[in-house]
Amino acid sequence: MLDLILCVDDDPITLMLCKMVISKASFANEIITAQNGEDALNYFDDLKLNNLGNEISRYPQLIFLDLNMPVMGGWEFLDMFSKHDYPKLFKDCKVIVLSSTIDPADINKAKTYPMVHDFMSKPITKEMLESLKQVFH
């Protein structure tokens, strides 16, 4: 079981469903959410500020990331999260892109980001989590 997961989506119903499925599958101890990429980056920035000079010991091991969101979408989040000191500070954090479209161009683009582990279609299911357990546990 993972310790901490971050779900980033602008749809409250999707976030609720994500939390419910993850809990039922006993996939993570704690699930936190963000409404868009900017909120997610702010969460990581707060972790950096609260641990200045110290190693950050607890952060999400996995992010479920939607692509199409207002304010800051998934692509913009990935662009920012792959720069500066994010990859160094949160090196064990992997991303699963969750999208309602399975556009081959999106899938190929997602593969260009080193922290992206997979690209899956919404909604998240118990079966998806069971297959991910093999990798993350």
mmCIF file of C-alpha atoms in Angstrom:
data_model
loop_
_atom_site.group_PDB
_atom_site.id
_atom_site.type_symbol
_atom_site.label_atom_id
_atom_site.label_comp_id
_atom_site.label_asym_id
_atom_site.label_seq_id
_atom_site.Cartn_x
_atom_site.Cartn_y
_atom_site.Cartn_z
ATOM 1 C CA MET A 1 0.000 0.000 0.000
ATOM 2 C CA LEU A 2 1.303 3.440 -0.884
ATOM 3 C CA ASP A 3 1.500 6.021 1.871
ATOM 4 C CA LEU A 4 0.290 9.138 0.049
ATOM 5 C CA ILE A 5 -1.369 9.801 -3.331
ATOM 6 C CA LEU A 6 -2.335 13.103 -4.962
ATOM 7 C CA CYS A 7 -5.319 13.249 -7.325
ATOM 8 C CA VAL A 8 -5.423 16.349 -9.542
ATOM 9 C CA ASP A 9 -8.737 16.988 -11.317
ATOM 10 C CA ASP A 10 -11.134 19.903 -11.658
ATOM 11 C CA ASP A 11 -14.220 17.685 -11.415
ATOM 12 C CA PRO A 12 -15.336 17.091 -7.791
ATOM 13 C CA ILE A 13 -17.218 13.926 -8.779
ATOM 14 C CA THR A 14 -14.099 12.459 -10.397
ATOM 15 C CA LEU A 15 -12.091 13.298 -7.259
ATOM 16 C CA MET A 16 -14.715 11.674 -5.036
ATOM 17 C CA LEU A 17 -14.767 8.563 -7.245
ATOM 18 C CA CYS A 18 -10.947 8.452 -7.238
ATOM 19 C CA LYS A 19 -10.818 8.586 -3.441
ATOM 20 C CA MET A 20 -13.530 5.945 -3.122
ATOM 21 C CA VAL A 21 -11.921 3.464 -5.532
ATOM 22 C CA ILE A 22 -8.425 3.971 -4.068
ATOM 23 C CA SER A 23 -9.766 3.423 -0.533
ATOM 24 C CA LYS A 24 -11.764 0.313 -1.493
ATOM 25 C CA ALA A 25 -8.745 -1.165 -3.247
ATOM 26 C CA SER A 26 -6.538 -0.483 -0.183
ATOM 27 C CA PHE A 27 -4.105 1.208 -2.557
ATOM 28 C CA ALA A 28 -3.039 4.142 -0.339
ATOM 29 C CA ASN A 29 -3.099 5.205 3.298
ATOM 30 C CA GLU A 30 -3.933 8.803 2.458
ATOM 31 C CA ILE A 31 -5.381 10.547 -0.591
ATOM 32 C CA ILE A 32 -5.090 14.287 -1.076
ATOM 33 C CA THR A 33 -6.621 16.274 -3.904
ATOM 34 C CA ALA A 34 -5.983 19.393 -5.964
ATOM 35 C CA GLN A 35 -8.427 21.168 -8.295
ATOM 36 C CA ASN A 36 -5.836 21.989 -10.973
ATOM 37 C CA GLY A 37 -2.133 21.961 -11.759
ATOM 38 C CA GLU A 38 -1.504 25.256 -9.994
ATOM 39 C CA ASP A 39 -2.996 23.940 -6.741
ATOM 40 C CA ALA A 40 -0.817 20.838 -7.074
ATOM 41 C CA LEU A 41 2.336 22.898 -7.638
ATOM 42 C CA ASN A 42 1.417 25.102 -4.662
ATOM 43 C CA TYR A 43 1.162 21.939 -2.537
ATOM 44 C CA PHE A 44 4.704 20.901 -3.558
ATOM 45 C CA ASP A 45 5.969 24.474 -3.070
ATOM 46 C CA ASP A 46 4.538 24.446 0.476
ATOM 47 C CA LEU A 47 6.374 21.179 1.155
ATOM 48 C CA LYS A 48 9.609 22.815 -0.020
ATOM 49 C CA LEU A 49 9.043 25.892 2.168
ATOM 50 C CA ASN A 50 8.156 23.855 5.247
ATOM 51 C CA ASN A 51 11.303 21.731 4.888
ATOM 52 C CA LEU A 52 13.858 24.373 3.948
ATOM 53 C CA GLY A 53 17.294 22.835 3.980
ATOM 54 C CA ASN A 54 15.962 19.470 5.103
ATOM 55 C CA GLU A 55 15.148 16.414 3.062
ATOM 56 C CA ILE A 56 11.421 16.170 2.412
ATOM 57 C CA SER A 57 10.514 12.822 3.915
ATOM 58 C CA ARG A 58 6.820 12.622 3.048
ATOM 59 C CA TYR A 59 5.314 13.530 -0.293
ATOM 60 C CA PRO A 60 2.986 11.769 -2.755
ATOM 61 C CA GLN A 61 4.532 8.706 -4.293
ATOM 62 C CA LEU A 62 1.968 8.832 -7.075
ATOM 63 C CA ILE A 63 -0.041 11.563 -8.783
ATOM 64 C CA PHE A 64 -3.162 10.837 -10.793
ATOM 65 C CA LEU A 65 -3.258 13.794 -13.182
ATOM 66 C CA ASP A 66 -6.057 15.034 -15.429
ATOM 67 C CA LEU A 67 -4.980 16.876 -18.574
ATOM 68 C CA ASN A 68 -7.818 19.312 -19.253
ATOM 69 C CA MET A 69 -8.351 21.674 -16.325
ATOM 70 C CA PRO A 70 -8.894 25.407 -15.957
ATOM 71 C CA VAL A 71 -6.204 27.660 -14.415
ATOM 72 C CA MET A 72 -3.376 25.172 -15.115
ATOM 73 C CA GLY A 73 -3.871 21.947 -17.029
ATOM 74 C CA GLY A 74 -1.951 18.702 -16.786
ATOM 75 C CA TRP A 75 0.544 19.546 -19.533
ATOM 76 C CA GLU A 76 1.473 22.849 -17.885
ATOM 77 C CA PHE A 77 1.832 21.061 -14.542
ATOM 78 C CA LEU A 78 4.158 18.465 -16.108
ATOM 79 C CA ASP A 79 6.211 21.215 -17.779
ATOM 80 C CA MET A 80 6.711 22.975 -14.439
ATOM 81 C CA PHE A 81 7.154 19.787 -12.372
ATOM 82 C CA SER A 82 9.936 18.577 -14.685
ATOM 83 C CA LYS A 83 11.976 21.780 -14.169
ATOM 84 C CA HIS A 84 13.735 23.644 -11.374
ATOM 85 C CA ASP A 85 14.308 21.542 -8.274
ATOM 86 C CA TYR A 86 11.081 19.482 -8.384
ATOM 87 C CA PRO A 87 12.671 16.390 -10.033
ATOM 88 C CA LYS A 88 15.493 16.396 -7.482
ATOM 89 C CA LEU A 89 13.329 16.971 -4.385
ATOM 90 C CA PHE A 90 10.487 14.655 -5.415
ATOM 91 C CA LYS A 91 12.459 12.081 -7.398
ATOM 92 C CA ASP A 92 10.361 9.122 -6.259
ATOM 93 C CA CYS A 93 7.091 10.762 -7.305
ATOM 94 C CA LYS A 94 5.502 9.152 -10.363
ATOM 95 C CA VAL A 95 2.591 10.426 -12.451
ATOM 96 C CA ILE A 96 -0.271 8.525 -14.024
ATOM 97 C CA VAL A 97 -2.015 10.681 -16.608
ATOM 98 C CA LEU A 98 -5.759 10.071 -16.464
ATOM 99 C CA SER A 99 -7.682 11.380 -19.431
ATOM 100 C CA SER A 100 -11.076 10.904 -21.005
ATOM 101 C CA THR A 101 -9.438 10.999 -24.441
ATOM 102 C CA ILE A 102 -7.064 8.350 -25.661
ATOM 103 C CA ASP A 103 -5.383 10.466 -28.317
ATOM 104 C CA PRO A 104 -2.186 8.774 -29.540
ATOM 105 C CA ALA A 105 -0.507 12.212 -29.705
ATOM 106 C CA ASP A 106 -1.278 12.753 -26.000
ATOM 107 C CA ILE A 107 0.014 9.290 -25.106
ATOM 108 C CA ASN A 108 3.258 9.929 -27.010
ATOM 109 C CA LYS A 109 3.657 13.382 -25.477
ATOM 110 C CA ALA A 110 3.162 11.933 -21.966
ATOM 111 C CA LYS A 111 6.014 9.464 -22.616
ATOM 112 C CA THR A 112 8.424 12.392 -23.049
ATOM 113 C CA TYR A 113 8.166 13.262 -19.339
ATOM 114 C CA PRO A 114 10.454 11.075 -17.202
ATOM 115 C CA MET A 115 8.129 11.127 -14.176
ATOM 116 C CA VAL A 116 5.117 9.861 -16.173
ATOM 117 C CA HIS A 117 4.703 6.163 -15.512
ATOM 118 C CA ASP A 118 1.564 5.534 -17.565
ATOM 119 C CA PHE A 119 -1.367 7.034 -19.462
ATOM 120 C CA MET A 120 -4.790 5.611 -18.561
ATOM 121 C CA SER A 121 -8.357 6.412 -19.470
ATOM 122 C CA LYS A 122 -10.872 7.741 -16.975
ATOM 123 C CA PRO A 123 -12.495 6.693 -14.770
ATOM 124 C CA ILE A 124 -10.063 5.015 -12.417
ATOM 125 C CA THR A 125 -11.074 1.433 -11.650
ATOM 126 C CA LYS A 126 -10.158 -1.177 -9.094
ATOM 127 C CA GLU A 127 -8.670 -3.267 -11.921
ATOM 128 C CA MET A 128 -6.340 -0.400 -12.882
ATOM 129 C CA LEU A 129 -5.171 -0.133 -9.297
ATOM 130 C CA GLU A 130 -4.639 -3.886 -9.055
ATOM 131 C CA SER A 131 -2.298 -3.747 -12.064
ATOM 132 C CA LEU A 132 -0.481 -0.746 -10.571
ATOM 133 C CA LYS A 133 -0.009 -2.565 -7.250
ATOM 134 C CA GLN A 134 2.487 -4.834 -8.992
ATOM 135 C CA VAL A 135 4.649 -1.810 -9.808
ATOM 136 C CA PHE A 136 4.230 0.426 -6.770
ATOM 137 C CA HIS A 137 4.112 -2.002 -3.869
#
